[in-house]
Amino acid sequence: MVRKITPLINRFREVTAERLMRHVRVLASDELRGRMPGDIGYRKAMDYSINFFQQHGLQPGFADKGYEQAFTMETCRIVSAGVTMTVIESEPERLKLGTDFICRGLTGNGHVSGDLVFVGYCSEESDFDELTGLDLEGKIAVSFKHSPPWRTDQSPVLPRQKAHQLAARGARGLVIIPNPNRKEQDRLSGSLVEKGDYIPGFPMIVLAEHQAERLFCGGDDTLSARQFRIDANRDVMSGPLPVRMSIRITTDYNPAGVSWNAAAFLPGIDPDLSRESIIIGAHMDHVGIQGEKIIFNGAQDNASGAAAVIELARIFAEGDRPARSLQFVLFGAEEAGLLGSLYYAEHPSLPLESTRAMLNLDCMGAGDGVDMRGREAYPRLFEIFDALNDEFVHMPGTKENHPPGGADAKPFEDAGIPNMYFVGSNPYRHLHMISDTPETLNPSLFEGITRLAYLMAARLSDEQL
Ligand SMILES: [Zn+2]
């Protein structure tokens, strides 16, 4: 098939790894402090992207309020964190933040000391009750993060939900430990997602596997032995551990903190079609900084997608105008549970009815291929995508049949807007860990996926759909 290559399509070569990585190195620098929603580091990311939009002649995304959109959310900055562990009959040891433990992003503050008590999965179900009869008064509970494997159908129980159960039984803090036998390994990963109210004075930390192993006596009582007995036999293995812990955490907590979405607008040129638009979006936030010293740089998650949105905005702004309008949106709190994209979808800068498609770019700078999501629901979009890939990019492995609407694409999927999700395949090697730095990205893959996103946006914004 001979297709006309328009000047707009042809500009995909302007997407270069070098330019993309330049943005990533700024967004994922230590100075931006892991771009935690509402934090000064995230604010710097806002200023960087807005300056860039302005310099390249993009219009403000919000007609009345310029390039940014504020929304309120629970924010928590971990100012300092110290943990001392005393394995019975040994000297107390200070654990190292970032290597031995990290804090849950929305941990309570305070100073608590107590004996440790293992609570397994923290299940209170009548057929598997790990808590009843356990003395938790004044103790610090030790729990796996997930729910029991035989309950995979349930939505995940978040640590703060467990903390509510445990606090009601007199516990004073929560130590989350990894599950050594789990297929998907639990790692020392930061998170800002919780459910349920904040519990002041109730610290929540995550312990690294090498330290978690030390909580058990050894011999036939290892962490993996206990987990095996629970998972295989549904044995209740809860009980006191021969370890004391002292946790001291100070936070700057705000139940009504503020974060922002950033958006730029490029009006289309066609008198009719310009009333319609395509959204090209990515979340710019990540899980931040702890104790003012360990930084989750989030190069892959999601400096990569944000850099791609910024570059696509520049390339479209400098070239021929497409027929439809383009909205470039950087969401400001995906890591806290899609709060930025949910707010945007409820308060869009242009009516959602006239939005023809949403392209979500998330974690596309590393991996071993591209893993497009949405094919299952939007075959027509993917027909266009496949033709563009075959003609210009030749990225292998794009044909898997994934459902639509993950992460920031979800609010748009829920609003009935056709969407595509651009993500690397096997993209999560460093997910939410302090090792997610620019050096771990794969620049040529990053360039390829971003070129696909550009081509898709160019075609969708410029042709009959
Ligand atoms: Zn993330």
CSV table of C-alpha atoms and ligand atoms in Angstrom, one decimal:
chain,number,residue,atom,x,y,z
A,1,MET,CA,0.0,0.0,0.0
A,2,VAL,CA,1.3,3.4,-0.9
A,3,ARG,CA,0.6,6.0,1.6
A,4,LYS,CA,1.2,9.7,1.5
A,5,ILE,CA,3.9,10.6,3.9
A,6,THR,CA,2.8,14.0,5.2
A,7,PRO,CA,5.3,16.6,6.5
A,8,LEU,CA,3.8,16.1,9.9
A,9,ILE,CA,4.4,12.3,9.9
A,10,ASN,CA,7.9,12.8,8.5
A,11,ARG,CA,9.0,14.8,11.6
A,12,PHE,CA,9.1,11.7,13.7
A,13,ARG,CA,12.8,11.7,13.2
A,14,GLU,CA,13.0,14.7,15.4
A,15,VAL,CA,12.3,12.5,18.3
A,16,THR,CA,15.8,11.6,19.5
A,17,ALA,CA,17.2,9.7,22.4
A,18,GLU,CA,19.6,12.6,23.1
A,19,ARG,CA,16.8,15.2,23.6
A,20,LEU,CA,14.6,12.8,25.5
A,21,MET,CA,17.5,11.9,27.9
A,22,ARG,CA,18.3,15.5,28.4
A,23,HIS,CA,14.8,16.0,29.9
A,24,VAL,CA,15.1,12.8,31.9
A,25,ARG,CA,18.4,13.9,33.5
A,26,VAL,CA,16.7,17.1,34.7
A,27,LEU,CA,13.5,15.5,35.9
A,28,ALA,CA,15.2,12.6,37.6
A,29,SER,CA,18.0,14.7,39.1
A,30,ASP,CA,18.5,14.7,42.9
A,31,GLU,CA,17.6,18.4,42.8
A,32,LEU,CA,14.0,17.4,41.9
A,33,ARG,CA,13.9,15.2,45.0
A,34,GLY,CA,11.9,12.3,43.4
A,35,ARG,CA,9.1,14.7,42.3
A,36,MET,CA,6.8,13.9,45.2
A,37,PRO,CA,3.3,15.4,44.7
A,38,GLY,CA,3.1,18.7,46.4
A,39,ASP,CA,6.8,18.8,47.3
A,40,ILE,CA,9.2,21.6,46.3
A,41,GLY,CA,11.0,19.0,44.0
A,42,TYR,CA,7.7,18.4,42.1
A,43,ARG,CA,7.2,22.2,41.9
A,44,LYS,CA,10.5,22.5,40.2
A,45,ALA,CA,9.4,19.8,37.7
A,46,MET,CA,6.3,21.9,37.1
A,47,ASP,CA,8.4,25.1,36.5
A,48,TYR,CA,10.7,23.2,34.1
A,49,SER,CA,8.0,21.8,31.9
A,50,ILE,CA,5.9,25.0,31.9
A,51,ASN,CA,9.0,27.1,31.0
A,52,PHE,CA,9.6,24.6,28.2
A,53,PHE,CA,6.0,24.8,26.9
A,54,GLN,CA,6.2,28.6,27.0
A,55,GLN,CA,9.6,28.8,25.2
A,56,HIS,CA,8.2,26.7,22.4
A,57,GLY,CA,5.1,28.7,21.9
A,58,LEU,CA,2.5,26.3,23.3
A,59,GLN,CA,-0.6,27.9,24.7
A,60,PRO,CA,-1.7,27.5,28.3
A,61,GLY,CA,-3.8,24.3,28.8
A,62,PHE,CA,-6.3,26.0,31.1
A,63,ALA,CA,-7.9,29.0,29.5
A,64,ASP,CA,-8.5,30.7,32.8
A,65,LYS,CA,-5.7,29.5,34.9
A,66,GLY,CA,-2.6,29.2,32.7
A,67,TYR,CA,-0.6,26.1,32.4
A,68,GLU,CA,-1.4,24.6,35.8
A,69,GLN,CA,-4.3,23.1,37.7
A,70,ALA,CA,-4.1,22.7,41.4
A,71,PHE,CA,-5.9,20.1,43.4
A,72,THR,CA,-5.8,19.1,47.1
A,73,MET,CA,-4.6,15.8,48.4
A,74,GLU,CA,-3.0,14.2,51.4
A,75,THR,CA,0.8,14.9,51.4
A,76,CYS,CA,3.5,13.7,53.7
A,77,ARG,CA,7.1,14.6,53.7
A,78,ILE,CA,9.3,12.3,55.7
A,79,VAL,CA,11.7,14.6,57.5
A,80,SER,CA,13.7,12.0,59.4
A,81,ALA,CA,13.6,8.3,60.1
A,82,GLY,CA,15.6,6.2,62.5
A,83,VAL,CA,15.2,2.5,63.4
A,84,THR,CA,17.1,0.5,66.0
A,85,MET,CA,16.7,-3.3,66.1
A,86,THR,CA,17.7,-5.5,69.0
A,87,VAL,CA,17.9,-9.2,68.3
A,88,ILE,CA,17.6,-10.8,71.7
A,89,GLU,CA,21.0,-11.2,73.5
A,90,SER,CA,22.8,-8.9,71.0
A,91,GLU,CA,23.6,-5.2,71.0
A,92,PRO,CA,21.0,-2.8,69.5
A,93,GLU,CA,21.9,-2.0,65.9
A,94,ARG,CA,20.9,1.1,63.9
A,95,LEU,CA,19.4,0.2,60.6
A,96,LYS,CA,20.3,2.1,57.5
A,97,LEU,CA,17.5,4.1,55.7
A,98,GLY,CA,17.4,3.1,52.0
A,99,THR,CA,19.3,-0.2,52.4
A,100,ASP,CA,17.9,-1.9,55.5
A,101,PHE,CA,14.5,-0.2,55.5
A,102,ILE,CA,12.4,2.5,54.1
A,103,CYS,CA,9.2,4.3,55.3
A,104,ARG,CA,5.8,3.9,53.8
A,105,GLY,CA,5.2,7.2,52.1
A,106,LEU,CA,2.2,8.0,54.3
A,107,THR,CA,3.6,6.7,57.5
A,108,GLY,CA,2.5,8.2,60.8
A,109,ASN,CA,5.1,10.1,62.8
A,110,GLY,CA,6.3,9.6,66.3
A,111,HIS,CA,8.6,7.5,68.4
A,112,VAL,CA,7.6,4.0,69.4
A,113,SER,CA,9.5,1.1,71.0
A,114,GLY,CA,8.3,-2.4,71.5
A,115,ASP,CA,8.6,-6.2,71.1
A,116,LEU,CA,7.9,-7.5,67.6
A,117,VAL,CA,4.9,-9.8,66.9
A,118,PHE,CA,4.5,-11.6,63.6
A,119,VAL,CA,1.0,-11.4,62.3
A,120,GLY,CA,1.4,-13.2,58.9
A,121,TYR,CA,-1.0,-11.6,56.4
A,122,CYS,CA,-2.9,-9.8,59.1
A,123,SER,CA,-6.0,-11.8,58.2
A,124,GLU,CA,-9.1,-11.7,60.4
A,125,GLU,CA,-11.3,-13.9,58.3
A,126,SER,CA,-13.2,-16.5,60.2
A,127,ASP,CA,-11.7,-19.3,58.1
A,128,PHE,CA,-8.1,-17.9,58.6
A,129,ASP,CA,-7.8,-15.7,61.7
A,130,GLU,CA,-4.2,-14.7,62.4
A,131,LEU,CA,-5.0,-12.0,65.0
A,132,THR,CA,-7.6,-13.2,67.5
A,133,GLY,CA,-5.9,-14.2,70.8
A,134,LEU,CA,-2.7,-12.5,69.9
A,135,ASP,CA,-1.2,-10.0,72.5
A,136,LEU,CA,-0.5,-6.9,70.5
A,137,GLU,CA,-0.8,-4.3,73.3
A,138,GLY,CA,2.2,-2.0,73.1
A,139,LYS,CA,3.8,-4.2,70.5
A,140,ILE,CA,5.1,-3.5,66.9
A,141,ALA,CA,3.4,-5.8,64.4
A,142,VAL,CA,5.3,-7.5,61.5
A,143,SER,CA,3.2,-8.4,58.5
A,144,PHE,CA,3.5,-9.4,54.9
A,145,LYS,CA,2.4,-6.7,52.5
A,146,HIS,CA,0.0,-8.7,50.3
A,147,SER,CA,-3.0,-10.7,51.1
A,148,PRO,CA,-2.8,-14.6,51.2
A,149,PRO,CA,-2.2,-16.0,47.7
A,150,TRP,CA,-5.5,-17.9,47.8
A,151,ARG,CA,-7.3,-14.6,47.9
A,152,THR,CA,-5.8,-13.1,44.7
A,153,ASP,CA,-9.3,-12.3,43.5
A,154,GLN,CA,-9.6,-9.6,46.2
A,155,SER,CA,-8.3,-6.0,45.8
A,156,PRO,CA,-4.9,-5.6,47.5
A,157,VAL,CA,-5.0,-4.8,51.2
A,158,LEU,CA,-2.8,-1.7,51.7
A,159,PRO,CA,-0.6,-1.3,54.8
A,160,ARG,CA,-2.6,1.5,56.3
A,161,GLN,CA,-5.7,-0.7,56.2
A,162,LYS,CA,-3.7,-3.3,58.2
A,163,ALA,CA,-2.5,-0.6,60.5
A,164,HIS,CA,-6.1,0.3,61.4
A,165,GLN,CA,-6.8,-3.4,62.3
A,166,LEU,CA,-3.6,-3.6,64.4
A,167,ALA,CA,-4.0,-0.2,66.1
A,168,ALA,CA,-7.4,-1.3,67.2
A,169,ARG,CA,-5.8,-4.2,69.0
A,170,GLY,CA,-3.2,-2.0,70.7
A,171,ALA,CA,-0.3,-2.3,68.4
A,172,ARG,CA,2.0,0.8,68.1
A,173,GLY,CA,3.6,0.4,64.7
A,174,LEU,CA,3.8,-1.8,61.6
A,175,VAL,CA,6.8,-3.4,60.0
A,176,ILE,CA,6.1,-4.7,56.5
A,177,ILE,CA,8.3,-7.6,55.4
A,178,PRO,CA,8.8,-9.2,52.0
A,179,ASN,CA,7.4,-12.5,51.1
A,180,PRO,CA,10.4,-14.7,50.1
A,181,ASN,CA,8.4,-17.4,48.4
A,182,ARG,CA,6.3,-15.1,46.3
A,183,LYS,CA,6.7,-15.3,42.5
A,184,GLU,CA,6.8,-11.6,42.1
A,185,GLN,CA,9.5,-10.6,44.6
A,186,ASP,CA,8.7,-7.9,47.2
A,187,ARG,CA,11.4,-5.3,47.2
A,188,LEU,CA,12.3,-2.2,49.1
A,189,SER,CA,10.0,0.0,47.1
A,190,GLY,CA,8.5,3.4,48.0
A,191,SER,CA,4.8,4.0,47.8
A,192,LEU,CA,2.4,6.8,48.4
A,193,VAL,CA,-0.8,4.8,48.0
A,194,GLU,CA,-2.9,4.0,51.1
A,195,LYS,CA,-6.5,3.6,52.0
A,196,GLY,CA,-8.2,4.7,55.2
A,197,ASP,CA,-7.4,7.6,57.5
A,198,TYR,CA,-4.0,8.7,58.5
A,199,ILE,CA,-2.9,7.3,61.9
A,200,PRO,CA,-0.8,9.9,63.6
A,201,GLY,CA,1.8,8.4,66.0
A,202,PHE,CA,1.7,5.0,64.2
A,203,PRO,CA,4.9,4.5,62.1
A,204,MET,CA,4.9,2.1,59.2
A,205,ILE,CA,8.1,0.9,57.7
A,206,VAL,CA,9.2,-1.6,55.1
A,207,LEU,CA,12.1,-3.9,56.0
A,208,ALA,CA,14.6,-5.3,53.4
A,209,GLU,CA,14.7,-9.1,53.0
A,210,HIS,CA,18.1,-9.5,54.5
A,211,GLN,CA,17.0,-7.8,57.7
A,212,ALA,CA,13.6,-9.5,57.7
A,213,GLU,CA,15.3,-12.9,57.8
A,214,ARG,CA,17.0,-11.9,61.0
A,215,LEU,CA,13.6,-11.6,62.9
A,216,PHE,CA,13.2,-15.3,62.9
A,217,CYS,CA,15.3,-17.7,64.9
A,218,GLY,CA,16.8,-19.7,62.1
A,219,GLY,CA,17.0,-23.5,62.1
A,220,ASP,CA,13.5,-24.6,61.1
A,221,ASP,CA,12.0,-21.2,61.9
A,222,THR,CA,12.9,-19.0,58.9
A,223,LEU,CA,10.8,-16.4,57.2
A,224,SER,CA,10.3,-18.6,54.1
A,225,ALA,CA,9.5,-21.7,56.3
A,226,ARG,CA,6.7,-19.8,58.0
A,227,GLN,CA,5.4,-18.4,54.8
A,228,PHE,CA,5.4,-21.9,53.2
A,229,ARG,CA,3.4,-23.3,56.1
A,230,ILE,CA,0.9,-20.5,55.8
A,231,ASP,CA,0.5,-20.7,52.1
A,232,ALA,CA,0.6,-24.5,51.8
A,233,ASN,CA,-1.4,-25.5,54.9
A,234,ARG,CA,-3.1,-22.3,56.0
A,235,ASP,CA,-1.4,-22.7,59.3
A,236,VAL,CA,-1.7,-19.7,61.6
A,237,MET,CA,1.9,-18.9,62.4
A,238,SER,CA,1.4,-15.6,64.3
A,239,GLY,CA,3.3,-15.0,67.5
A,240,PRO,CA,6.0,-13.0,69.3
A,241,LEU,CA,9.5,-12.7,67.7
A,242,PRO,CA,12.7,-12.5,69.8
A,243,VAL,CA,13.4,-9.0,68.6
A,244,ARG,CA,12.7,-5.5,69.9
A,245,MET,CA,12.5,-2.4,67.7
A,246,SER,CA,12.6,1.3,68.2
A,247,ILE,CA,11.2,3.5,65.4
A,248,ARG,CA,11.5,7.3,65.3
A,249,ILE,CA,9.9,9.1,62.4
A,250,THR,CA,9.2,12.8,61.9
A,251,THR,CA,6.9,13.9,59.1
A,252,ASP,CA,5.5,17.1,57.7
A,253,TYR,CA,2.0,15.9,57.1
A,254,ASN,CA,-0.8,17.8,55.4
A,255,PRO,CA,-4.3,16.3,55.0
A,256,ALA,CA,-5.1,19.0,52.6
A,257,GLY,CA,-1.8,19.5,50.7
A,258,VAL,CA,-1.7,20.7,47.1
A,259,SER,CA,-0.3,19.3,43.9
A,260,TRP,CA,-0.7,20.3,40.3
A,261,ASN,CA,-1.4,19.0,36.8
A,262,ALA,CA,0.4,20.9,34.0
A,263,ALA,CA,-1.1,21.3,30.5
A,264,ALA,CA,-0.3,22.9,27.3
A,265,PHE,CA,-2.5,23.4,24.3
A,266,LEU,CA,-1.8,23.5,20.5
A,267,PRO,CA,-4.9,24.5,18.5
A,268,GLY,CA,-5.6,22.6,15.4
A,269,ILE,CA,-5.9,24.3,12.0
A,270,ASP,CA,-9.0,22.8,10.5
A,271,PRO,CA,-12.1,25.0,11.1
A,272,ASP,CA,-14.2,21.9,12.1
A,273,LEU,CA,-11.8,19.3,13.3
A,274,SER,CA,-9.9,21.7,15.5
A,275,ARG,CA,-12.9,21.5,17.9
A,276,GLU,CA,-11.8,18.0,18.6
A,277,SER,CA,-8.6,17.1,20.4
A,278,ILE,CA,-6.2,14.3,21.2
A,279,ILE,CA,-4.7,14.1,24.7
A,280,ILE,CA,-1.1,13.1,25.1
A,281,GLY,CA,-0.5,12.5,28.8
A,282,ALA,CA,2.0,11.2,31.3
A,283,HIS,CA,2.3,11.4,35.0
A,284,MET,CA,5.3,13.6,36.1
A,285,ASP,CA,5.2,12.7,39.8
A,286,HIS,CA,7.1,10.0,41.6
A,287,VAL,CA,7.5,8.7,45.2
A,288,GLY,CA,9.9,11.4,46.5
A,289,ILE,CA,12.5,11.6,49.1
A,290,GLN,CA,12.8,10.2,52.6
A,291,GLY,CA,14.8,11.6,55.5
A,292,GLU,CA,16.1,14.4,53.2
A,293,LYS,CA,18.6,11.9,51.9
A,294,ILE,CA,17.3,8.9,50.0
A,295,ILE,CA,15.8,9.9,46.7
A,296,PHE,CA,13.6,7.9,44.4
A,297,ASN,CA,14.7,9.5,41.2
A,298,GLY,CA,12.0,7.8,39.1
A,299,ALA,CA,13.8,8.0,35.7
A,300,GLN,CA,11.8,5.3,34.2
A,301,ASP,CA,8.7,6.0,36.4
A,302,ASN,CA,7.9,8.4,35.0
A,303,ALA,CA,10.5,11.0,34.0
A,304,SER,CA,10.5,8.9,30.7
A,305,GLY,CA,6.9,9.5,29.9
A,306,ALA,CA,6.9,13.2,31.0
A,307,ALA,CA,10.1,13.8,28.9
A,308,ALA,CA,8.3,12.3,25.9
A,309,VAL,CA,5.2,14.5,26.4
A,310,ILE,CA,7.4,17.6,26.6
A,311,GLU,CA,9.4,16.7,23.5
A,312,LEU,CA,6.2,15.8,21.5
A,313,ALA,CA,4.8,19.2,22.5
A,314,ARG,CA,7.9,21.0,21.1
A,315,ILE,CA,8.0,19.0,17.8
A,316,PHE,CA,4.3,19.6,17.1
A,317,ALA,CA,4.6,23.3,18.1
A,318,GLU,CA,7.5,23.9,15.7
A,319,GLY,CA,6.0,22.1,12.7
A,320,ASP,CA,2.9,22.4,10.6
A,321,ARG,CA,-0.3,22.6,12.6
A,322,PRO,CA,-2.4,19.4,12.7
A,323,ALA,CA,-6.1,19.5,11.9
A,324,ARG,CA,-7.3,18.6,15.4
A,325,SER,CA,-6.1,20.3,18.5
A,326,LEU,CA,-3.6,18.7,20.9
A,327,GLN,CA,-3.5,18.7,24.7
A,328,PHE,CA,-0.3,17.9,26.4
A,329,VAL,CA,-1.0,17.0,30.0
A,330,LEU,CA,1.4,16.1,32.9
A,331,PHE,CA,-0.5,14.5,35.7
A,332,GLY,CA,0.5,15.4,39.2
A,333,ALA,CA,-0.2,12.5,41.6
A,334,GLU,CA,-0.4,9.2,39.8
A,335,GLU,CA,1.6,7.6,42.5
A,336,ALA,CA,-0.9,8.5,45.2
A,337,GLY,CA,-3.7,6.7,43.3
A,338,LEU,CA,-4.2,8.4,39.9
A,339,LEU,CA,-5.3,11.6,41.7
A,340,GLY,CA,-4.0,14.0,39.0
A,341,SER,CA,-5.6,12.2,36.1
A,342,LEU,CA,-8.9,11.7,38.0
A,343,TYR,CA,-9.0,15.4,38.8
A,344,TYR,CA,-8.2,16.3,35.2
A,345,ALA,CA,-10.9,14.0,33.8
A,346,GLU,CA,-13.4,15.7,36.2
A,347,HIS,CA,-12.1,19.2,35.3
A,348,PRO,CA,-10.9,18.9,31.7
A,349,SER,CA,-9.6,22.0,30.0
A,350,LEU,CA,-11.6,21.0,26.9
A,351,PRO,CA,-14.9,19.0,27.1
A,352,LEU,CA,-14.2,15.3,27.1
A,353,GLU,CA,-17.0,14.7,24.5
A,354,SER,CA,-14.7,16.3,21.9
A,355,THR,CA,-11.6,14.4,23.0
A,356,ARG,CA,-11.1,11.7,20.3
A,357,ALA,CA,-8.3,9.7,21.9
A,358,MET,CA,-5.9,9.7,24.9
A,359,LEU,CA,-2.4,8.4,24.6
A,360,ASN,CA,-0.9,7.5,28.0
A,361,LEU,CA,2.9,7.4,28.2
A,362,ASP,CA,4.2,5.6,31.3
A,363,CYS,CA,7.5,3.8,32.0
A,364,MET,CA,8.6,3.7,28.4
A,365,GLY,CA,12.4,4.4,28.8
A,366,ALA,CA,13.5,0.9,29.8
A,367,GLY,CA,12.6,-2.7,29.1
A,368,ASP,CA,13.2,-5.1,26.2
A,369,GLY,CA,10.5,-4.0,23.8
A,370,VAL,CA,7.2,-2.2,23.8
A,371,ASP,CA,4.0,-3.4,25.4
A,372,MET,CA,1.1,-1.5,24.1
A,373,ARG,CA,-2.1,-1.7,26.1
A,374,GLY,CA,-5.6,-1.1,24.7
A,375,ARG,CA,-5.4,-3.3,21.6
A,376,GLU,CA,-8.2,-5.5,22.9
A,377,ALA,CA,-10.8,-2.7,23.0
A,378,TYR,CA,-9.6,-0.4,20.2
A,379,PRO,CA,-8.8,-2.5,17.1
A,380,ARG,CA,-9.1,0.5,14.8
A,381,LEU,CA,-6.5,2.5,16.7
A,382,PHE,CA,-4.2,-0.4,16.6
A,383,GLU,CA,-4.7,-1.0,12.9
A,384,ILE,CA,-3.3,2.5,12.4
A,385,PHE,CA,-0.6,1.9,15.0
A,386,ASP,CA,0.5,-1.4,13.3
A,387,ALA,CA,0.7,0.3,9.9
A,388,LEU,CA,2.9,3.1,11.3
A,389,ASN,CA,5.1,0.8,13.2
A,390,ASP,CA,5.6,-1.4,10.1
A,391,GLU,CA,6.4,1.5,7.9
A,392,PHE,CA,8.6,3.7,10.2
A,393,VAL,CA,9.8,2.2,13.4
A,394,HIS,CA,9.8,-1.6,13.1
A,395,MET,CA,9.5,-2.3,16.8
A,396,PRO,CA,9.0,-6.0,17.4
A,397,GLY,CA,6.6,-7.5,19.9
A,398,THR,CA,3.8,-5.0,19.7
A,399,LYS,CA,0.9,-7.3,19.1
A,400,GLU,CA,0.0,-8.6,22.5
A,401,ASN,CA,-3.7,-8.3,23.3
A,402,HIS,CA,-3.9,-6.2,26.5
A,403,PRO,CA,-7.0,-4.6,27.9
A,404,PRO,CA,-7.3,-0.8,27.9
A,405,GLY,CA,-7.3,1.7,30.7
A,406,GLY,CA,-4.4,1.1,33.1
A,407,ALA,CA,-3.0,3.8,35.4
A,408,ASP,CA,-3.7,7.4,34.1
A,409,ALA,CA,-5.5,6.0,31.1
A,410,LYS,CA,-8.2,4.7,33.4
A,411,PRO,CA,-10.2,7.9,34.1
A,412,PHE,CA,-10.4,8.4,30.4
A,413,GLU,CA,-11.3,4.8,29.6
A,414,ASP,CA,-14.0,5.2,32.3
A,415,ALA,CA,-15.2,8.4,30.5
A,416,GLY,CA,-15.5,6.4,27.2
A,417,ILE,CA,-12.5,7.9,25.5
A,418,PRO,CA,-10.5,5.5,23.2
A,419,ASN,CA,-7.0,5.2,24.7
A,420,MET,CA,-3.6,3.6,24.1
A,421,TYR,CA,-1.0,3.0,26.7
A,422,PHE,CA,2.6,3.1,25.7
A,423,VAL,CA,4.9,1.2,28.1
A,424,GLY,CA,8.1,-0.9,27.8
A,425,SER,CA,7.8,-4.6,28.0
A,426,ASN,CA,9.4,-5.9,31.2
A,427,PRO,CA,9.7,-2.3,32.3
A,428,TYR,CA,9.7,-2.7,36.1
A,429,ARG,CA,13.2,-3.9,37.0
A,430,HIS,CA,13.8,-0.9,39.2
A,431,LEU,CA,10.2,-0.1,40.0
A,432,HIS,CA,9.9,2.4,42.9
A,433,MET,CA,13.4,1.6,44.1
A,434,ILE,CA,16.2,4.1,44.5
A,435,SER,CA,18.0,2.4,41.6
A,436,ASP,CA,15.5,3.8,39.1
A,437,THR,CA,18.1,6.3,37.7
A,438,PRO,CA,18.7,7.7,34.2
A,439,GLU,CA,21.7,5.2,33.7
A,440,THR,CA,19.2,2.3,33.8
A,441,LEU,CA,17.3,3.5,30.8
A,442,ASN,CA,17.6,2.1,27.3
A,443,PRO,CA,17.8,5.3,25.2
A,444,SER,CA,17.3,3.6,21.8
A,445,LEU,CA,14.2,1.7,23.0
A,446,PHE,CA,13.0,5.0,24.6
A,447,GLU,CA,13.4,6.8,21.2
A,448,GLY,CA,11.6,4.1,19.4
A,449,ILE,CA,8.5,4.0,21.7
A,450,THR,CA,8.4,7.8,21.7
A,451,ARG,CA,8.5,7.8,17.9
A,452,LEU,CA,5.6,5.5,17.9
A,453,ALA,CA,3.7,7.8,20.2
A,454,TYR,CA,4.6,10.8,18.0
A,455,LEU,CA,3.4,9.0,14.8
A,456,MET,CA,0.2,8.0,16.4
A,457,ALA,CA,-0.5,11.5,17.6
A,458,ALA,CA,0.3,12.9,14.2
A,459,ARG,CA,-2.0,10.5,12.4
A,460,LEU,CA,-4.8,10.9,14.9
A,461,SER,CA,-4.7,14.6,14.9
A,462,ASP,CA,-4.4,15.0,11.2
A,463,GLU,CA,-6.7,12.5,9.5
A,464,GLN,CA,-10.3,11.4,9.2
A,465,LEU,CA,-11.1,8.9,12.0
B,1,ZN,ZN,5.0,4.5,39.8
